Amino acid sequence: MRIATFNINGIKARLPRLIEWLEETRPTVACLQEIKTMDEGFPAEAFEKIGYKAIWHGQKSFNGVAILADGIEPVETQRGLPGDHEDEQARYLEAEVNGVRVASIYLPNGNPQPGPKFDYKLAWMERLRAHAQSLWDAEIPTALVGDYNVVPEDKDIWSPRALADDALMQPQSRDVYARLLGDGWTDAIHTLNPRGGVWTFWDYQAGAWQRDHGFRIDHLLLSPELADRLQAAGVDKEYRGREKSSDHTPVWVELRD
């Protein structure tokens, strides 16, 4: 079973690239972030044509998450992150696929910091940790995947000084992420690449892609039930270099049956 995550940065603008990637790599489950469309604008028919069923949680112009499954309908289990009934941002969607719970996560960026956006980020992370604990306690095989907007350690960025003041690198953000791992969740990419140096995002600005000035903010966290099945994990780096690409690239994990 291959579970992938891809911040597509606008599903309508990147649809040809997205279809291309799905057909070429054929993940069992594909979690998307930043679809940037309202529910009625989601291009479900395009995925149906290549054999993927989809559920989605959209929002006008920004945010938005989706879950696609190859040949099977994802069974929705949670729409929106619990813990704040006033939070209307479309950042969390969870479904059951082939006996595995999969969540597509678009964690808040948090910039500028300090300020209300950073406070919202930290509060959202604490809510995620609480919900993750409920899945853990129920012993549900779970993959929490997506754009976490956190660079976990200095080895996960080309130059720690480059983003020293950014919300992605702040001690508070890193601390909540580290506590998630401390709760027992396995960071699949880190586990198989302990020395770091693996990027999932390259900015459109300043020739970041051409100079390989990237960092890792797209993560796949596995519950113990899935960590025991971890076979491989990687980054489909080449898709970042294609025409009209997202500034993120797909990240995936392969699990034994």
Tab-separated table of C-alpha atoms in Angstrom:
chain	number	residue	atom	x	y	z
A	1	MET	CA	0.000	0.000	0.000
A	2	ARG	CA	1.466	3.328	-1.059
A	3	ILE	CA	0.223	6.469	0.700
A	4	ALA	CA	1.336	9.794	-0.750
A	5	THR	CA	0.929	13.454	0.093
A	6	PHE	CA	1.137	16.343	-2.341
A	7	ASN	CA	0.582	20.050	-1.683
A	8	ILE	CA	-0.651	20.851	-5.167
A	9	ASN	CA	-0.791	24.668	-4.729
A	10	GLY	CA	-3.999	25.129	-6.719
A	11	ILE	CA	-5.664	22.037	-8.146
A	12	LYS	CA	-7.036	23.745	-11.246
A	13	ALA	CA	-3.715	25.313	-12.205
A	14	ARG	CA	-1.785	22.063	-11.609
A	15	LEU	CA	-4.344	19.499	-12.768
A	16	PRO	CA	-2.314	18.238	-15.771
A	17	ARG	CA	0.745	17.760	-13.522
A	18	LEU	CA	-1.360	16.044	-10.866
A	19	ILE	CA	-2.967	13.608	-13.321
A	20	GLU	CA	0.462	12.943	-14.790
A	21	TRP	CA	1.900	12.069	-11.381
A	22	LEU	CA	-1.051	9.845	-10.435
A	23	GLU	CA	-0.834	7.877	-13.666
A	24	GLU	CA	2.948	7.526	-13.536
A	25	THR	CA	3.297	6.506	-9.864
A	26	ARG	CA	-0.185	5.139	-9.028
A	27	PRO	CA	-0.318	5.615	-5.241
A	28	THR	CA	-3.026	3.655	-3.439
A	29	VAL	CA	-3.993	6.819	-1.552
A	30	ALA	CA	-3.094	10.397	-2.478
A	31	CYS	CA	-3.668	13.190	0.041
A	32	LEU	CA	-3.746	16.704	-1.418
A	33	GLN	CA	-3.369	20.094	0.226
A	34	GLU	CA	-3.980	23.668	-0.916
A	35	ILE	CA	-6.513	22.631	-3.514
A	36	LYS	CA	-7.722	26.275	-3.408
A	37	THR	CA	-11.248	25.646	-4.655
A	38	MET	CA	-14.743	25.554	-3.234
A	39	ASP	CA	-16.372	22.123	-3.016
A	40	GLU	CA	-18.413	22.582	-6.184
A	41	GLY	CA	-15.283	23.414	-8.205
A	42	PHE	CA	-13.380	20.229	-7.349
A	43	PRO	CA	-12.511	18.290	-10.559
A	44	ALA	CA	-13.685	14.857	-9.354
A	45	GLU	CA	-14.526	13.694	-12.884
A	46	ALA	CA	-10.904	14.066	-13.998
A	47	PHE	CA	-9.865	11.597	-11.294
A	48	GLU	CA	-12.752	9.231	-12.027
A	49	LYS	CA	-11.479	8.930	-15.595
A	50	ILE	CA	-8.183	7.457	-14.375
A	51	GLY	CA	-9.741	5.231	-11.724
A	52	TYR	CA	-9.526	7.382	-8.566
A	53	LYS	CA	-12.387	8.056	-6.166
A	54	ALA	CA	-12.173	11.266	-4.146
A	55	ILE	CA	-13.493	13.143	-1.147
A	56	TRP	CA	-12.607	16.772	-0.510
A	57	HIS	CA	-13.005	19.684	1.884
A	58	GLY	CA	-12.746	22.908	-0.088
A	59	GLN	CA	-12.532	26.606	0.588
A	60	LYS	CA	-12.631	29.590	-1.753
A	61	SER	CA	-9.225	30.766	-3.051
A	62	PHE	CA	-7.015	29.165	-0.388
A	63	ASN	CA	-6.523	26.119	1.862
A	64	GLY	CA	-8.530	22.974	1.043
A	65	VAL	CA	-7.648	19.279	1.367
A	66	ALA	CA	-8.630	16.093	-0.450
A	67	ILE	CA	-8.129	12.326	-0.315
A	68	LEU	CA	-7.994	10.199	-3.473
A	69	ALA	CA	-8.000	6.392	-3.524
A	70	ASP	CA	-7.241	4.075	-6.415
A	71	GLY	CA	-10.345	2.074	-7.313
A	72	ILE	CA	-12.014	2.423	-3.921
A	73	GLU	CA	-14.204	5.058	-2.308
A	74	PRO	CA	-12.545	6.702	0.716
A	75	VAL	CA	-14.975	6.504	3.649
A	76	GLU	CA	-14.932	9.890	5.379
A	77	THR	CA	-14.444	9.732	9.162
A	78	GLN	CA	-13.654	13.356	10.080
A	79	ARG	CA	-14.053	16.690	8.299
A	80	GLY	CA	-12.254	19.559	9.984
A	81	LEU	CA	-10.010	19.223	13.004
A	82	PRO	CA	-11.927	18.807	16.283
A	83	GLY	CA	-11.417	21.145	19.214
A	84	ASP	CA	-12.593	24.554	17.949
A	85	HIS	CA	-16.131	24.840	16.579
A	86	GLU	CA	-15.405	28.367	15.313
A	87	ASP	CA	-12.522	27.267	13.073
A	88	GLU	CA	-13.856	27.264	9.510
A	89	GLN	CA	-10.558	26.836	7.661
A	90	ALA	CA	-10.445	23.750	5.430
A	91	ARG	CA	-7.262	22.120	6.695
A	92	TYR	CA	-8.123	18.592	7.828
A	93	LEU	CA	-9.855	15.612	6.219
A	94	GLU	CA	-9.752	12.006	7.386
A	95	ALA	CA	-10.948	8.776	5.786
A	96	GLU	CA	-10.802	4.999	5.992
A	97	VAL	CA	-9.154	3.250	3.026
A	98	ASN	CA	-8.457	-0.500	2.988
A	99	GLY	CA	-8.575	-0.722	6.776
A	100	VAL	CA	-6.198	2.216	7.271
A	101	ARG	CA	-7.172	5.648	8.616
A	102	VAL	CA	-5.572	8.366	6.510
A	103	ALA	CA	-5.630	12.091	7.293
A	104	SER	CA	-4.781	14.863	4.829
A	105	ILE	CA	-3.333	17.775	6.799
A	106	TYR	CA	-2.600	21.372	5.819
A	107	LEU	CA	-1.178	22.866	8.979
A	108	PRO	CA	-1.238	26.677	9.287
A	109	ASN	CA	1.844	28.534	8.069
A	110	GLY	CA	1.921	30.894	11.065
A	111	ASN	CA	3.607	33.891	9.477
A	112	PRO	CA	4.138	36.609	10.397
A	113	GLN	CA	5.380	35.680	13.827
A	114	PRO	CA	4.911	36.637	16.551
A	115	GLY	CA	1.233	37.435	16.162
A	116	PRO	CA	-2.269	35.972	15.874
A	117	LYS	CA	-1.415	33.757	12.876
A	118	PHE	CA	1.421	32.140	14.804
A	119	ASP	CA	-0.811	31.710	17.856
A	120	TYR	CA	-3.409	30.014	15.620
A	121	LYS	CA	-0.717	27.693	14.241
A	122	LEU	CA	0.384	26.570	17.703
A	123	ALA	CA	-3.198	26.110	18.907
A	124	TRP	CA	-4.000	24.093	15.765
A	125	MET	CA	-0.978	21.871	16.389
A	126	GLU	CA	-2.108	21.179	19.938
A	127	ARG	CA	-5.567	20.256	18.637
A	128	LEU	CA	-3.953	17.936	16.104
A	129	ARG	CA	-1.924	16.289	18.846
A	130	ALA	CA	-5.055	15.749	20.954
A	131	HIS	CA	-6.974	14.227	18.049
A	132	ALA	CA	-3.981	12.086	17.098
A	133	GLN	CA	-3.950	10.759	20.658
A	134	SER	CA	-7.588	9.694	20.349
A	135	LEU	CA	-6.725	7.704	17.201
A	136	TRP	CA	-3.712	6.238	18.997
A	137	ASP	CA	-5.777	5.228	22.032
A	138	ALA	CA	-8.277	3.474	19.762
A	139	GLU	CA	-5.368	1.532	18.204
A	140	ILE	CA	-6.491	2.512	14.705
A	141	PRO	CA	-3.794	1.980	12.022
A	142	THR	CA	-3.303	5.630	11.045
A	143	ALA	CA	-1.219	7.783	8.708
A	144	LEU	CA	-1.239	11.524	9.423
A	145	VAL	CA	0.187	13.006	6.228
A	146	GLY	CA	0.474	16.395	4.624
A	147	ASP	CA	2.053	19.821	4.710
A	148	TYR	CA	2.938	20.436	8.351
A	149	ASN	CA	4.645	23.790	7.717
A	150	VAL	CA	7.334	22.778	10.209
A	151	VAL	CA	11.024	22.190	9.443
A	152	PRO	CA	11.699	19.662	12.241
A	153	GLU	CA	15.482	20.075	12.563
A	154	ASP	CA	18.333	22.075	11.059
A	155	LYS	CA	19.286	19.080	8.900
A	156	ASP	CA	15.910	19.441	7.154
A	157	ILE	CA	16.787	22.716	5.415
A	158	TRP	CA	19.550	23.808	3.061
A	159	SER	CA	20.481	26.717	5.355
A	160	PRO	CA	19.050	27.116	8.878
A	161	ARG	CA	19.961	30.807	8.828
A	162	ALA	CA	17.851	31.402	5.710
A	163	LEU	CA	14.584	30.918	7.628
A	164	ALA	CA	15.741	31.642	11.166
A	165	ASP	CA	12.882	34.123	11.774
A	166	ASP	CA	10.209	32.153	9.929
A	167	ALA	CA	7.287	30.475	11.713
A	168	LEU	CA	8.352	27.161	10.134
A	169	MET	CA	11.586	27.190	12.167
A	170	GLN	CA	10.527	28.560	15.536
A	171	PRO	CA	11.293	26.545	18.688
A	172	GLN	CA	7.596	26.491	19.641
A	173	SER	CA	6.548	24.922	16.291
A	174	ARG	CA	9.381	22.421	16.416
A	175	ASP	CA	8.568	21.560	20.013
A	176	VAL	CA	4.960	20.560	19.283
A	177	TYR	CA	6.126	18.480	16.311
A	178	ALA	CA	8.758	16.804	18.493
A	179	ARG	CA	6.112	16.065	21.117
A	180	LEU	CA	3.975	14.377	18.449
A	181	LEU	CA	6.908	12.094	17.724
A	182	GLY	CA	7.404	11.677	21.466
A	183	ASP	CA	3.803	10.452	21.682
A	184	GLY	CA	4.960	7.555	19.525
A	185	TRP	CA	4.256	8.633	15.942
A	186	THR	CA	6.931	7.639	13.403
A	187	ASP	CA	8.220	10.212	10.895
A	188	ALA	CA	8.664	7.871	7.896
A	189	ILE	CA	11.064	10.036	5.869
A	190	HIS	CA	13.258	10.787	8.873
A	191	THR	CA	13.328	7.131	9.925
A	192	LEU	CA	14.748	6.050	6.572
A	193	ASN	CA	16.880	9.193	6.063
A	194	PRO	CA	18.269	9.929	9.544
A	195	ARG	CA	21.048	12.202	8.245
A	196	GLY	CA	18.553	14.601	6.673
A	197	GLY	CA	19.232	16.458	3.465
A	198	VAL	CA	15.842	15.517	2.006
A	199	TRP	CA	13.721	18.400	0.712
A	200	THR	CA	10.022	18.507	-0.208
A	201	PHE	CA	9.637	22.234	-0.993
A	202	TRP	CA	11.559	24.713	-3.133
A	203	ASP	CA	10.369	28.321	-3.345
A	204	TYR	CA	9.556	29.862	-6.717
A	205	GLN	CA	11.774	32.820	-5.781
A	206	ALA	CA	15.540	33.381	-5.988
A	207	GLY	CA	16.265	30.310	-8.103
A	208	ALA	CA	15.636	28.017	-5.129
A	209	TRP	CA	14.891	24.968	-7.290
A	210	GLN	CA	17.853	25.471	-9.596
A	211	ARG	CA	20.188	25.899	-6.605
A	212	ASP	CA	18.560	23.078	-4.600
A	213	HIS	CA	17.752	25.506	-1.783
A	214	GLY	CA	14.910	23.493	-0.318
A	215	PHE	CA	13.569	22.182	2.951
A	216	ARG	CA	11.349	19.438	4.357
A	217	ILE	CA	7.890	20.426	5.574
A	218	ASP	CA	5.732	17.634	4.087
A	219	HIS	CA	5.626	14.727	6.510
A	220	LEU	CA	4.121	11.251	6.869
A	221	LEU	CA	3.531	10.232	10.489
A	222	LEU	CA	2.625	6.604	11.171
A	223	SER	CA	0.976	4.937	14.143
A	224	PRO	CA	2.780	1.866	15.549
A	225	GLU	CA	0.490	-0.457	13.596
A	226	LEU	CA	1.692	1.110	10.333
A	227	ALA	CA	5.273	1.794	11.412
A	228	ASP	CA	5.671	-1.962	11.756
A	229	ARG	CA	4.711	-2.262	8.076
A	230	LEU	CA	7.083	0.485	6.858
A	231	GLN	CA	8.906	-0.775	3.793
A	232	ALA	CA	10.040	2.347	1.928
A	233	ALA	CA	9.538	6.115	1.870
A	234	GLY	CA	10.675	8.752	-0.563
A	235	VAL	CA	10.255	12.039	-2.387
A	236	ASP	CA	9.272	12.285	-6.060
A	237	LYS	CA	11.697	15.151	-6.566
A	238	GLU	CA	11.621	15.278	-10.365
A	239	TYR	CA	8.017	16.543	-10.410
A	240	ARG	CA	9.142	19.846	-8.905
A	241	GLY	CA	11.191	20.491	-12.051
A	242	ARG	CA	8.359	20.019	-14.527
A	243	GLU	CA	6.556	22.839	-16.294
A	244	LYS	CA	4.014	24.744	-14.171
A	245	SER	CA	4.760	22.567	-11.153
A	246	SER	CA	3.745	23.085	-7.547
A	247	ASP	CA	6.445	24.493	-5.265
A	248	HIS	CA	6.073	21.242	-3.274
A	249	THR	CA	6.767	17.762	-4.602
A	250	PRO	CA	5.017	14.471	-3.776
A	251	VAL	CA	6.169	12.481	-0.735
A	252	TRP	CA	5.182	8.857	-0.148
A	253	VAL	CA	5.431	5.839	2.094
A	254	GLU	CA	5.105	2.181	1.141
A	255	LEU	CA	3.594	-0.281	3.615
A	256	ARG	CA	3.709	-4.063	3.574
A	257	ASP	CA	0.345	-5.757	3.180
